[in-house]
Coordinates of C-alpha atoms in Angstrom, one line a residue:
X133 CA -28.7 -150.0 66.9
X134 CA -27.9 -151.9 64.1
X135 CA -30.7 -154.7 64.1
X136 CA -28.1 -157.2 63.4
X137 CA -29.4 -161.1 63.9
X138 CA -27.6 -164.1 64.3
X139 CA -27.8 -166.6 61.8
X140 CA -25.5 -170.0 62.1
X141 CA -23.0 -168.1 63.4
X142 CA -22.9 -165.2 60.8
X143 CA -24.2 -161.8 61.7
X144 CA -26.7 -160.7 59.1
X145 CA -28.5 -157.3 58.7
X146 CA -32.3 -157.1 59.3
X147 CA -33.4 -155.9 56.0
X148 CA -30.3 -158.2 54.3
X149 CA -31.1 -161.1 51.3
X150 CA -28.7 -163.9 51.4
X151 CA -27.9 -165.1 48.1
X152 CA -26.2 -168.0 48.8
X153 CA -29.5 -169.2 50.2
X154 CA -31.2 -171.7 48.4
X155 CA -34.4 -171.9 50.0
X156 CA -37.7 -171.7 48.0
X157 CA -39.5 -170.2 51.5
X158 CA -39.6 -166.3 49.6
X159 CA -41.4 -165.7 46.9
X160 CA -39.8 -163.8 43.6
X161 CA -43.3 -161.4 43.5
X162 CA -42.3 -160.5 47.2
X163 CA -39.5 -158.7 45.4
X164 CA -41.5 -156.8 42.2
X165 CA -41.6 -153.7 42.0
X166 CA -45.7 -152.1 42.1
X167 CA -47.7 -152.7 38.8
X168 CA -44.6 -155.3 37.5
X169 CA -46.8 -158.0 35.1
X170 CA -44.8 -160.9 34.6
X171 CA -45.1 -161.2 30.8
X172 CA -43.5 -160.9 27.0
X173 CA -44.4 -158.1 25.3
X174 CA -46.7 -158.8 22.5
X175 CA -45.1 -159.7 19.0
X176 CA -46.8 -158.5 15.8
X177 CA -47.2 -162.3 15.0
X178 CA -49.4 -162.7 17.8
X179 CA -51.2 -160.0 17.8
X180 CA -54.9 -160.6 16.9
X181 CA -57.1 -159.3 13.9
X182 CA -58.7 -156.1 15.6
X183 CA -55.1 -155.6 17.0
X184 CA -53.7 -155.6 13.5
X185 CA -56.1 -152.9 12.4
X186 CA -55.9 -150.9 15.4
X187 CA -52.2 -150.4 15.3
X188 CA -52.6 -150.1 11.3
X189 CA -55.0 -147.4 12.2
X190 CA -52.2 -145.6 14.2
X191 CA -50.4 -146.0 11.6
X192 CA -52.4 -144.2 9.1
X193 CA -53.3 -141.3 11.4
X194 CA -49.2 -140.8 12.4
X195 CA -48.9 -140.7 8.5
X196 CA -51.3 -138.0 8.3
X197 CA -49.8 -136.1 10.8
X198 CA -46.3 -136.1 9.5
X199 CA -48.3 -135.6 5.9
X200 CA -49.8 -132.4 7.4
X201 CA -47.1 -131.1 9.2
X202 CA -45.6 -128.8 6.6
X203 CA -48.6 -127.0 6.3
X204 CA -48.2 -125.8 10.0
X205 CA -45.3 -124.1 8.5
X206 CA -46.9 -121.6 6.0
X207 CA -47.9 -118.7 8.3
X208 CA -44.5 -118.7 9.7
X209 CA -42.9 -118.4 5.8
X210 CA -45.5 -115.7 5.2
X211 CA -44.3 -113.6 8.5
X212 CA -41.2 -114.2 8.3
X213 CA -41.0 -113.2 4.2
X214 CA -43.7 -110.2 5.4
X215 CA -40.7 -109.1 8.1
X216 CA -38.2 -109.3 5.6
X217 CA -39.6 -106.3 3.6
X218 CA -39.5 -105.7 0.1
X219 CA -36.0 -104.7 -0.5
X220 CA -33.1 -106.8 -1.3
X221 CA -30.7 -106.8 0.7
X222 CA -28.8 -109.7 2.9
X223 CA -31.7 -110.6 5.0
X224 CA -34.5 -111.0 2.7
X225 CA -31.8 -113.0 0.0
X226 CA -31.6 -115.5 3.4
X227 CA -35.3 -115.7 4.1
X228 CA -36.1 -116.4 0.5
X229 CA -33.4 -118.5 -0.2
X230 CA -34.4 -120.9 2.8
X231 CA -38.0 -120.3 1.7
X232 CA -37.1 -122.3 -1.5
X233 CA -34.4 -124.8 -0.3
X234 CA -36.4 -126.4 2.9
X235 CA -39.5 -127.4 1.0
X236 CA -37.3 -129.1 -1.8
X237 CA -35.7 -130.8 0.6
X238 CA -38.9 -131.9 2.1
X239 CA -40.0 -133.3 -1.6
X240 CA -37.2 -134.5 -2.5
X241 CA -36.9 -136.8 0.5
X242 CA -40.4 -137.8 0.8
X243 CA -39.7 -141.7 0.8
X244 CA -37.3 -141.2 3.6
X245 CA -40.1 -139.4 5.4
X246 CA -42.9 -142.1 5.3
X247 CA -40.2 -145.1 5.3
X248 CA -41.3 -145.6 8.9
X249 CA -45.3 -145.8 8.1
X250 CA -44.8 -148.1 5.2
X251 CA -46.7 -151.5 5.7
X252 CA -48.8 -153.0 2.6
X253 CA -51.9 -152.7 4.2
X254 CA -51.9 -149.1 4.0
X255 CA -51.9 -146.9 1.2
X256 CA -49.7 -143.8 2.0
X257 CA -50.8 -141.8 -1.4
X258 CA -53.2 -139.1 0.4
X259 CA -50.9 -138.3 3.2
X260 CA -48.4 -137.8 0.7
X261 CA -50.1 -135.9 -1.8
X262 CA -50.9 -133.8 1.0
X263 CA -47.4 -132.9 2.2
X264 CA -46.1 -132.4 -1.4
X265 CA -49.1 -129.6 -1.9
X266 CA -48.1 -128.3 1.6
X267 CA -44.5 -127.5 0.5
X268 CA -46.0 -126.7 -2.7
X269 CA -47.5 -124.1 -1.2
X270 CA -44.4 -122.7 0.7
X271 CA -42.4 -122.8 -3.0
X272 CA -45.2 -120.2 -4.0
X273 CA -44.6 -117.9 -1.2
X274 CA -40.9 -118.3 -1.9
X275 CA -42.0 -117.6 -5.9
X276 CA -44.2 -114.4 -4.8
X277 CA -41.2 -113.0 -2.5
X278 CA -39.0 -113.4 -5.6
X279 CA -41.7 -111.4 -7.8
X280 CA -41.9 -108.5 -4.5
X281 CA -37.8 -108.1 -4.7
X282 CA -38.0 -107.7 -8.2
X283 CA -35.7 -110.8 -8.8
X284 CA -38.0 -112.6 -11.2
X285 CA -38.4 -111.0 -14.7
X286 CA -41.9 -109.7 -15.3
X287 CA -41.2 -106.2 -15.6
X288 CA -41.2 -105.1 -19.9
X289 CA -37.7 -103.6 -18.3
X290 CA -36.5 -106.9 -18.0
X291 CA -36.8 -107.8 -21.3
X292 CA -36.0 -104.9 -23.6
X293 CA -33.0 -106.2 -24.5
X294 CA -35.4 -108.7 -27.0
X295 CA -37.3 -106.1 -28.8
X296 CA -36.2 -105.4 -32.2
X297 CA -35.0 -101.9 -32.7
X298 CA -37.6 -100.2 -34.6
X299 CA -36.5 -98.0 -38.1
X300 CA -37.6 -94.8 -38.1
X301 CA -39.8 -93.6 -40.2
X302 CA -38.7 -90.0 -40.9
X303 CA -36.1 -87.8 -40.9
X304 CA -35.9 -84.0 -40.0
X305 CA -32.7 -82.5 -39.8
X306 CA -31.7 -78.4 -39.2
X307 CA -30.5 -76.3 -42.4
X308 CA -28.6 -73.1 -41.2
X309 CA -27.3 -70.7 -44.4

């Protein structure tokens, strides 16, 4: 039952590969696993003119994607400030307050963002521009949600304290006798 077969002497499995065996009588592609190609990947030094563009080409339109990205942001700022209300209170203080700190975190690290697309071929100044207008665009939300709280000054209210105290121009006072 065990398909065992004799081999000088030495009982051997069926199905078992004898390393010890030097012989050259099986074949190393016997042994590859389906769709295996027996080559080195491809180096950027070899790679050939249309190659070159091609994967600069991917390049570019990864940039653009990660340039673009932020702007797939903005309608989630805008619900999420629209569900925070218009009163202040500790919810709306969070919403807005990540509303300004993730997209200056964004610009801020920019470089760090397109480090991985940088090659001298391509010029990363669009893709760029266009995520820096994207978060640009989330600051302003951020800047409106302020205004709606009532957090940014633009009430006369806020600055009455500047107005010069006027003199008055007449006097009445009461007489009794």
């Amino acid at each position: 039952w065990l398909n065992l077969k004799s081999r000088n002497d030495k009982m051997t499995r069926k199905w078992g590969f004898d390393f010890v065996d030097n012989s050259t009588s099986l074949r190393t592609s016997e042994f590859d696993p389906s769709a295996y190609l027996n080559r080195s990947f491809e180096t950027e030094e070899r790679l050939t003119g249309k190659a070159k563009a091609n994967h600069s080409e991917i390049k570019m339109k990864k940039a653009w994607e990660v340039g673009t990205s932020p702007a797939k942001g903005i309608f989630m700022t805008l619900f999420m400030a629209w569900m925070a209300g218009n009163t202040v209170h500790f919810f709306s203080i969070m919403i807005t307050l990540y509303s300004f700190i993730n997209p200056l975190k964004a610009i801020f690290s920019i470089n760090s963002v397109f480090a991985r697309f940088e090659d001298p071929q391509l010029n990363l100044i669009a893709p760029k521009l266009a995520f820096i207008a994207s978060n640009m665009v989330t600051l302003a939300i951020a800047v409106y949600k302020c205004s709606v709280l009532g957090l940014l000054p633009f009430s006369y209210a806020d600055w009455v304290h500047l107005m010069p105290i006027q003199e008055p121009l007449e006097f009445s006072t009461g007489f009794s006798l």
